[in-house]
Amino acid sequence: MQWAASWAAPLGVRGRALPRAPSRRLSGSQTKILGRDRVKLMESLVVGDIAELRPNQGTLSLFTNEAGGILDDLIVTNAAEGHLYMVSNAGCRDKDLALMQDKVRELQSRGGDVGLEVVDNALLALQGPAAAQVLQAGVAGDLRKLPFMTSAVMEVFGVPGCRVTRCGYTGEDGVEISVPAARAARLAEALLANPEVRLAGLAARDSLRLEAGLCLYGSDIDEHTTPVEGGLGWTLGRRRRAAMDFPGAAVIVPQLKGQVPRRRVGLTCEGAPMRAHSPILSAEGAVIGAVTSGCPSPCLKRNVAMGYVPPEYSQPGTPLLVEVRRRQQEAVVSKMPFVPTNYYTLK
């Protein structure tokens, strides 16, 4: 998912290794879906079961096309205030908005009650084992009651109207804070006043999301990748699978029980780091796929990557070769996440 490039300006809290890198202000695309037919709108575009979401519960979902390809990945939350709150990749903002606007016009032409509101907020991602402890000092509510993939609107360090969502793109506990753009710098400064908090740039976030086995949109998944190929079949709601009423269902649903031409896998190797577009070869030297993301793992002290290979080469432990700098080196298919995730649940 392209959170690493466009989801939120990241702040790190000490825990897993955070390699230093310059930070820049970034924001995902935030939208409210309004009206009685808001769920109908979203379910006409995404693969998830939006109707089953409890108040303030969110889910990762996917925009798909009729060929089964992934147009974007996004988080949809059933806001208790009576709308759906959606955050998608800023790099896909224009095409996502056009997709939704076209569907809104279609539903409205048939008497549907639905509308869109683009939210001009910034996003700050506070990530790490101590994230909740740091944030608790600036909010009135008990964050222990806010588990992974739930959210609430609250005042944060004196800034009203912030939506705090227990999620992130690092595999660690943390939150993403939707904050009015004019108050974003003030809130960031308030968080950075705690000595446990550091600015963390895109290189830090990319290594963390890769260690957690999370996709980057445009690299690991795109409009030519189906959810099943990308290891995201779990995002398909059970009811939606049975109804086959989302774009590309005729292609995607049969793949859940049938054969797919390729699968996303994790890879580890010694030597030079594997990078995007590095060819993946069988042990006999035949090119069978390509790396989509790769970097040295600060936590594991070895190189990790993701890529696509035919199903017969996708089992963990399968020995392969990867071509790096025109040299072949040994690699092994590995289970993901490479580093265990640490999401906060109430279990």
Tab-separated table of C-alpha atoms in Angstrom:
chain	number	residue	atom	x	y	z
A	1	MET	CA	0.000	0.000	0.000
A	2	GLN	CA	1.396	3.454	-0.740
A	3	TRP	CA	1.180	4.586	2.841
A	4	ALA	CA	4.963	4.779	2.874
A	5	ALA	CA	4.828	7.463	0.199
A	6	SER	CA	1.638	9.310	0.866
A	7	TRP	CA	-0.276	8.188	3.942
A	8	ALA	CA	0.794	10.414	6.813
A	9	ALA	CA	3.686	12.428	8.153
A	10	PRO	CA	5.374	9.910	10.496
A	11	LEU	CA	6.529	10.337	14.077
A	12	GLY	CA	8.384	7.474	15.756
A	13	VAL	CA	8.394	6.405	19.393
A	14	ARG	CA	11.301	4.356	20.648
A	15	GLY	CA	10.975	0.622	20.145
A	16	ARG	CA	11.899	-1.198	16.952
A	17	ALA	CA	14.863	0.240	15.109
A	18	LEU	CA	13.958	3.490	13.352
A	19	PRO	CA	16.641	4.432	10.802
A	20	ARG	CA	16.998	8.180	10.565
A	21	ALA	CA	15.744	9.911	7.437
A	22	PRO	CA	14.446	13.409	6.710
A	23	SER	CA	10.706	13.872	7.092
A	24	ARG	CA	8.302	15.897	4.962
A	25	ARG	CA	4.667	16.850	5.387
A	26	LEU	CA	2.444	14.324	3.647
A	27	SER	CA	-1.204	13.417	3.822
A	28	GLY	CA	-3.474	10.655	2.614
A	29	SER	CA	-6.636	11.560	0.753
A	30	GLN	CA	-9.521	11.835	3.236
A	31	THR	CA	-13.181	11.714	2.234
A	32	LYS	CA	-16.554	11.538	3.967
A	33	ILE	CA	-19.327	9.540	2.291
A	34	LEU	CA	-22.724	10.911	3.315
A	35	GLY	CA	-26.374	9.938	2.982
A	36	ARG	CA	-28.600	6.904	3.493
A	37	ASP	CA	-26.998	5.075	0.554
A	38	ARG	CA	-23.397	5.581	1.677
A	39	VAL	CA	-22.822	1.875	2.309
A	40	LYS	CA	-24.389	0.989	-1.022
A	41	LEU	CA	-21.982	3.384	-2.731
A	42	MET	CA	-18.885	1.949	-1.073
A	43	GLU	CA	-19.890	-1.666	-1.567
A	44	SER	CA	-20.368	-1.005	-5.279
A	45	LEU	CA	-16.670	-0.111	-5.478
A	46	VAL	CA	-14.786	-2.136	-2.839
A	47	VAL	CA	-14.448	-5.820	-1.902
A	48	GLY	CA	-15.102	-5.466	1.847
A	49	ASP	CA	-18.242	-5.929	3.936
A	50	ILE	CA	-18.837	-2.300	4.904
A	51	ALA	CA	-22.380	-2.949	6.183
A	52	GLU	CA	-21.074	-5.141	9.025
A	53	LEU	CA	-18.784	-2.471	10.506
A	54	ARG	CA	-19.694	-1.409	14.026
A	55	PRO	CA	-19.761	2.305	14.917
A	56	ASN	CA	-16.204	3.706	14.730
A	57	GLN	CA	-14.808	0.406	13.422
A	58	GLY	CA	-12.647	0.483	10.298
A	59	THR	CA	-11.325	-2.017	7.795
A	60	LEU	CA	-8.720	-2.200	5.075
A	61	SER	CA	-10.409	-2.615	1.707
A	62	LEU	CA	-9.632	-2.403	-2.003
A	63	PHE	CA	-11.010	-0.583	-5.021
A	64	THR	CA	-11.008	-3.147	-7.836
A	65	ASN	CA	-11.683	-3.072	-11.573
A	66	GLU	CA	-13.695	-5.530	-13.662
A	67	ALA	CA	-10.508	-7.444	-14.533
A	68	GLY	CA	-9.928	-8.062	-10.813
A	69	GLY	CA	-7.027	-5.618	-10.525
A	70	ILE	CA	-6.469	-3.387	-7.502
A	71	LEU	CA	-7.079	0.297	-8.254
A	72	ASP	CA	-6.115	1.384	-4.734
A	73	ASP	CA	-6.170	0.259	-1.134
A	74	LEU	CA	-7.916	2.281	1.536
A	75	ILE	CA	-9.288	2.277	5.057
A	76	VAL	CA	-13.043	2.733	5.495
A	77	THR	CA	-14.452	3.598	8.922
A	78	ASN	CA	-18.100	3.594	9.940
A	79	ALA	CA	-18.017	6.902	11.788
A	80	ALA	CA	-20.417	7.140	14.722
A	81	GLU	CA	-21.340	10.621	13.497
A	82	GLY	CA	-23.399	9.072	10.676
A	83	HIS	CA	-21.032	8.930	7.695
A	84	LEU	CA	-18.254	6.764	6.295
A	85	TYR	CA	-14.732	8.115	6.694
A	86	MET	CA	-12.272	6.967	4.040
A	87	VAL	CA	-8.508	7.413	3.797
A	88	SER	CA	-6.787	6.382	0.590
A	89	ASN	CA	-3.428	7.023	-1.039
A	90	ALA	CA	-2.720	10.648	-1.902
A	91	GLY	CA	-0.978	9.477	-5.069
A	92	CYS	CA	-4.294	7.957	-6.223
A	93	ARG	CA	-6.411	10.885	-5.073
A	94	ASP	CA	-7.591	12.075	-8.498
A	95	LYS	CA	-8.552	8.662	-9.876
A	96	ASP	CA	-10.184	7.586	-6.590
A	97	LEU	CA	-12.253	10.763	-6.402
A	98	ALA	CA	-13.301	10.456	-10.059
A	99	LEU	CA	-14.294	6.828	-9.478
A	100	MET	CA	-16.478	7.744	-6.510
A	101	GLN	CA	-17.971	10.841	-8.139
A	102	ASP	CA	-19.043	8.812	-11.164
A	103	LYS	CA	-20.763	6.283	-8.914
A	104	VAL	CA	-22.405	9.071	-6.869
A	105	ARG	CA	-23.880	10.579	-10.043
A	106	GLU	CA	-25.103	7.145	-11.125
A	107	LEU	CA	-26.843	6.472	-7.802
A	108	GLN	CA	-28.285	9.989	-7.591
A	109	SER	CA	-29.725	9.635	-11.104
A	110	ARG	CA	-31.702	6.657	-9.777
A	111	GLY	CA	-32.907	8.567	-6.718
A	112	GLY	CA	-30.126	7.530	-4.367
A	113	ASP	CA	-29.307	9.580	-1.274
A	114	VAL	CA	-25.511	9.865	-1.255
A	115	GLY	CA	-22.793	12.499	-1.461
A	116	LEU	CA	-19.079	13.107	-0.959
A	117	GLU	CA	-17.162	15.618	1.118
A	118	VAL	CA	-13.398	15.941	0.654
A	119	VAL	CA	-11.782	16.526	4.052
A	120	ASP	CA	-8.988	19.109	4.058
A	121	ASN	CA	-7.139	17.641	7.030
A	122	ALA	CA	-3.542	16.597	7.557
A	123	LEU	CA	-2.567	13.186	8.944
A	124	LEU	CA	0.068	12.584	11.608
A	125	ALA	CA	1.143	8.993	12.301
A	126	LEU	CA	2.449	8.378	15.826
A	127	GLN	CA	3.898	4.863	15.804
A	128	GLY	CA	5.768	2.659	18.269
A	129	PRO	CA	5.326	0.679	21.493
A	130	ALA	CA	4.973	3.829	23.603
A	131	ALA	CA	2.666	5.680	21.176
A	132	ALA	CA	-0.481	5.294	23.286
A	133	GLN	CA	1.334	6.319	26.455
A	134	VAL	CA	2.623	9.467	24.775
A	135	LEU	CA	-0.758	10.361	23.304
A	136	GLN	CA	-2.649	9.624	26.541
A	137	ALA	CA	-1.084	12.698	28.126
A	138	GLY	CA	-2.919	14.887	25.606
A	139	VAL	CA	-6.401	13.326	25.493
A	140	ALA	CA	-9.204	12.906	28.011
A	141	GLY	CA	-10.476	9.481	26.939
A	142	ASP	CA	-8.897	6.168	27.954
A	143	LEU	CA	-6.898	4.910	24.955
A	144	ARG	CA	-6.931	1.396	26.398
A	145	LYS	CA	-10.531	1.270	25.150
A	146	LEU	CA	-9.442	2.096	21.582
A	147	PRO	CA	-8.257	-1.168	19.965
A	148	PHE	CA	-6.670	-1.707	16.568
A	149	MET	CA	-8.746	-0.422	13.612
A	150	THR	CA	-11.143	1.663	15.694
A	151	SER	CA	-11.307	5.437	15.940
A	152	ALA	CA	-12.854	8.323	17.834
A	153	VAL	CA	-13.079	12.095	17.503
A	154	MET	CA	-11.395	13.911	20.375
A	155	GLU	CA	-9.347	16.915	21.433
A	156	VAL	CA	-5.621	16.165	21.217
A	157	PHE	CA	-3.163	18.379	23.097
A	158	GLY	CA	-5.620	21.263	22.907
A	159	VAL	CA	-6.510	20.791	19.228
A	160	PRO	CA	-10.252	20.014	18.907
A	161	GLY	CA	-11.913	17.937	16.218
A	162	CYS	CA	-9.156	15.353	15.676
A	163	ARG	CA	-10.046	11.829	14.570
A	164	VAL	CA	-7.673	9.354	16.217
A	165	THR	CA	-7.503	5.901	14.603
A	166	ARG	CA	-5.592	3.007	16.188
A	167	CYS	CA	-3.717	1.865	13.106
A	168	GLY	CA	-0.556	2.505	11.153
A	169	TYR	CA	1.880	1.278	8.539
A	170	THR	CA	4.693	-0.071	10.680
A	171	GLY	CA	3.426	-3.308	12.217
A	172	GLU	CA	3.696	-1.672	15.639
A	173	ASP	CA	1.061	-0.199	17.916
A	174	GLY	CA	0.255	3.390	17.050
A	175	VAL	CA	-2.306	5.899	15.854
A	176	GLU	CA	-3.014	8.081	12.874
A	177	ILE	CA	-4.415	11.491	13.758
A	178	SER	CA	-6.555	13.398	11.277
A	179	VAL	CA	-6.082	17.023	12.279
A	180	PRO	CA	-7.272	20.319	10.747
A	181	ALA	CA	-4.444	21.345	8.422
A	182	ALA	CA	-3.982	24.746	10.052
A	183	ARG	CA	-3.321	23.075	13.433
A	184	ALA	CA	-1.116	20.202	12.225
A	185	ALA	CA	2.209	21.901	12.934
A	186	ARG	CA	1.089	22.843	16.446
A	187	LEU	CA	0.052	19.273	17.173
A	188	ALA	CA	3.289	17.859	15.796
A	189	GLU	CA	5.275	20.230	17.996
A	190	ALA	CA	3.244	19.174	21.040
A	191	LEU	CA	4.021	15.521	20.348
A	192	LEU	CA	7.699	16.228	19.684
A	193	ALA	CA	7.962	17.986	23.045
A	194	ASN	CA	8.028	14.496	24.563
A	195	PRO	CA	11.650	13.254	24.465
A	196	GLU	CA	10.405	9.769	23.515
A	197	VAL	CA	9.142	11.068	20.154
A	198	ARG	CA	11.325	11.555	17.076
A	199	LEU	CA	10.601	12.517	13.487
A	200	ALA	CA	10.804	9.415	11.291
A	201	GLY	CA	11.108	9.737	7.535
A	202	LEU	CA	10.003	7.625	4.620
A	203	ALA	CA	13.032	5.316	4.703
A	204	ALA	CA	12.213	4.394	8.297
A	205	ARG	CA	8.591	3.749	7.506
A	206	ASP	CA	9.392	1.762	4.370
A	207	SER	CA	11.722	-0.601	6.233
A	208	LEU	CA	9.177	-1.066	9.028
A	209	ARG	CA	6.249	-1.775	6.696
A	210	LEU	CA	8.400	-4.221	4.725
A	211	GLU	CA	9.448	-6.046	7.904
A	212	ALA	CA	5.714	-6.282	8.698
A	213	GLY	CA	4.952	-7.676	5.224
A	214	LEU	CA	2.696	-4.745	4.257
A	215	CYS	CA	2.154	-3.818	0.612
A	216	LEU	CA	3.095	-0.540	-1.037
A	217	TYR	CA	0.594	0.470	-3.709
A	218	GLY	CA	2.232	0.992	-7.083
A	219	SER	CA	5.064	-1.367	-6.182
A	220	ASP	CA	3.719	-4.552	-4.562
A	221	ILE	CA	0.138	-4.225	-5.800
A	222	ASP	CA	-1.440	-2.341	-8.708
A	223	GLU	CA	-4.257	-2.505	-11.228
A	224	HIS	CA	-2.701	-5.607	-12.788
A	225	THR	CA	-2.594	-7.490	-9.453
A	226	THR	CA	-5.614	-9.301	-8.026
A	227	PRO	CA	-6.218	-9.433	-4.262
A	228	VAL	CA	-5.555	-13.192	-4.243
A	229	GLU	CA	-2.242	-12.846	-6.082
A	230	GLY	CA	-1.236	-10.116	-3.640
A	231	GLY	CA	-2.076	-12.180	-0.546
A	232	LEU	CA	-5.015	-9.901	0.273
A	233	GLY	CA	-7.839	-12.369	-0.181
A	234	TRP	CA	-8.707	-11.859	3.496
A	235	THR	CA	-10.043	-8.384	2.651
A	236	LEU	CA	-12.972	-9.957	0.768
A	237	GLY	CA	-15.995	-10.037	3.047
A	238	ARG	CA	-17.673	-13.455	3.350
A	239	ARG	CA	-21.042	-12.023	2.335
A	240	ARG	CA	-19.453	-10.239	-0.618
A	241	ARG	CA	-17.770	-13.440	-1.799
A	242	ALA	CA	-21.096	-15.250	-1.783
A	243	ALA	CA	-22.947	-12.425	-3.537
A	244	MET	CA	-20.105	-11.771	-6.024
A	245	ASP	CA	-21.381	-8.194	-6.297
A	246	PHE	CA	-18.157	-6.171	-6.391
A	247	PRO	CA	-16.062	-5.169	-9.425
A	248	GLY	CA	-13.950	-8.063	-10.680
A	249	ALA	CA	-15.723	-10.684	-8.559
A	250	ALA	CA	-15.995	-13.074	-11.517
A	251	VAL	CA	-12.188	-13.131	-11.694
A	252	ILE	CA	-11.270	-12.812	-8.015
A	253	VAL	CA	-13.651	-15.230	-6.259
A	254	PRO	CA	-12.698	-18.312	-8.335
A	255	GLN	CA	-9.039	-17.610	-7.524
A	256	LEU	CA	-9.729	-18.159	-3.822
A	257	LYS	CA	-10.146	-21.888	-4.431
A	258	GLY	CA	-8.443	-22.276	-7.779
A	259	GLN	CA	-5.062	-21.613	-9.292
A	260	VAL	CA	-3.452	-18.204	-9.722
A	261	PRO	CA	-0.573	-17.473	-12.096
A	262	ARG	CA	1.599	-15.949	-9.363
A	263	ARG	CA	1.722	-15.202	-5.665
A	264	ARG	CA	3.365	-12.527	-3.526
A	265	VAL	CA	6.086	-14.024	-1.331
A	266	GLY	CA	8.649	-12.897	1.195
A	267	LEU	CA	12.330	-13.387	0.494
A	268	THR	CA	15.477	-13.239	2.639
A	269	CYS	CA	19.080	-13.291	1.499
A	270	GLU	CA	22.624	-12.478	2.519
A	271	GLY	CA	24.939	-10.211	0.524
A	272	ALA	CA	23.749	-7.171	-1.411
A	273	PRO	CA	20.210	-5.949	-0.667
A	274	MET	CA	17.440	-7.021	-3.046
A	275	ARG	CA	15.722	-4.075	-4.695
A	276	ALA	CA	12.584	-3.527	-6.761
A	277	HIS	CA	12.780	-5.033	-10.262
A	278	SER	CA	15.577	-7.465	-9.351
A	279	PRO	CA	14.912	-10.687	-11.304
A	280	ILE	CA	13.950	-13.772	-9.276
A	281	LEU	CA	15.264	-17.050	-10.676
A	282	SER	CA	14.660	-20.714	-9.969
A	283	ALA	CA	17.504	-22.744	-8.480
A	284	GLU	CA	18.201	-23.860	-12.057
A	285	GLY	CA	18.643	-20.247	-13.221
A	286	ALA	CA	15.383	-19.605	-15.099
A	287	VAL	CA	13.764	-16.204	-14.527
A	288	ILE	CA	10.426	-16.809	-12.774
A	289	GLY	CA	9.505	-13.420	-11.310
A	290	ALA	CA	10.704	-10.096	-9.938
A	291	VAL	CA	11.247	-8.322	-6.633
A	292	THR	CA	8.727	-5.542	-5.941
A	293	SER	CA	10.163	-4.129	-2.671
A	294	GLY	CA	13.359	-4.813	-0.768
A	295	CYS	CA	15.753	-3.373	1.800
A	296	PRO	CA	18.117	-4.336	4.623
A	297	SER	CA	16.112	-5.139	7.762
A	298	PRO	CA	17.320	-3.039	10.729
A	299	CYS	CA	15.691	-5.516	13.138
A	300	LEU	CA	16.850	-8.782	11.575
A	301	LYS	CA	20.235	-7.530	10.322
A	302	ARG	CA	19.711	-9.230	6.979
A	303	ASN	CA	18.062	-8.415	3.683
A	304	VAL	CA	14.314	-8.824	3.181
A	305	ALA	CA	12.126	-8.382	0.121
A	306	MET	CA	8.779	-9.141	-1.451
A	307	GLY	CA	8.110	-10.282	-4.987
A	308	TYR	CA	5.973	-12.472	-7.214
A	309	VAL	CA	6.660	-16.048	-8.287
A	310	PRO	CA	4.565	-18.907	-9.725
A	311	PRO	CA	2.650	-20.868	-7.046
A	312	GLU	CA	4.966	-23.886	-7.259
A	313	TYR	CA	7.823	-21.701	-5.978
A	314	SER	CA	5.832	-19.954	-3.217
A	315	GLN	CA	6.234	-22.355	-0.290
A	316	PRO	CA	8.359	-21.053	2.638
A	317	GLY	CA	11.811	-22.613	2.566
A	318	THR	CA	11.981	-22.811	-1.228
A	319	PRO	CA	15.537	-21.957	-2.376
A	320	LEU	CA	15.727	-19.401	-5.194
A	321	LEU	CA	18.200	-17.031	-6.775
A	322	VAL	CA	17.955	-13.243	-7.072
A	323	GLU	CA	19.983	-11.199	-9.527
A	324	VAL	CA	21.485	-8.157	-7.836
A	325	ARG	CA	23.913	-5.908	-9.687
A	326	ARG	CA	24.155	-8.510	-12.469
A	327	ARG	CA	25.219	-11.183	-9.999
A	328	GLN	CA	23.121	-14.099	-8.823
A	329	GLN	CA	22.856	-14.701	-5.095
A	330	GLU	CA	20.971	-17.240	-3.036
A	331	ALA	CA	17.593	-16.343	-1.520
A	332	VAL	CA	14.946	-18.252	0.409
A	333	VAL	CA	11.163	-17.866	0.358
A	334	SER	CA	10.209	-16.769	3.882
A	335	LYS	CA	6.993	-16.366	5.852
A	336	MET	CA	5.660	-12.865	6.390
A	337	PRO	CA	5.634	-10.819	8.484
A	338	PHE	CA	9.393	-11.039	8.805
A	339	VAL	CA	9.090	-9.354	12.214
A	340	PRO	CA	6.020	-10.190	14.357
A	341	THR	CA	3.423	-7.421	14.428
A	342	ASN	CA	2.423	-5.729	17.681
A	343	TYR	CA	-1.070	-4.356	17.070
A	344	TYR	CA	-3.112	-3.444	20.143
A	345	THR	CA	-6.217	-5.569	20.680
A	346	LEU	CA	-8.482	-6.095	23.668
A	347	LYS	CA	-7.927	-9.861	23.688
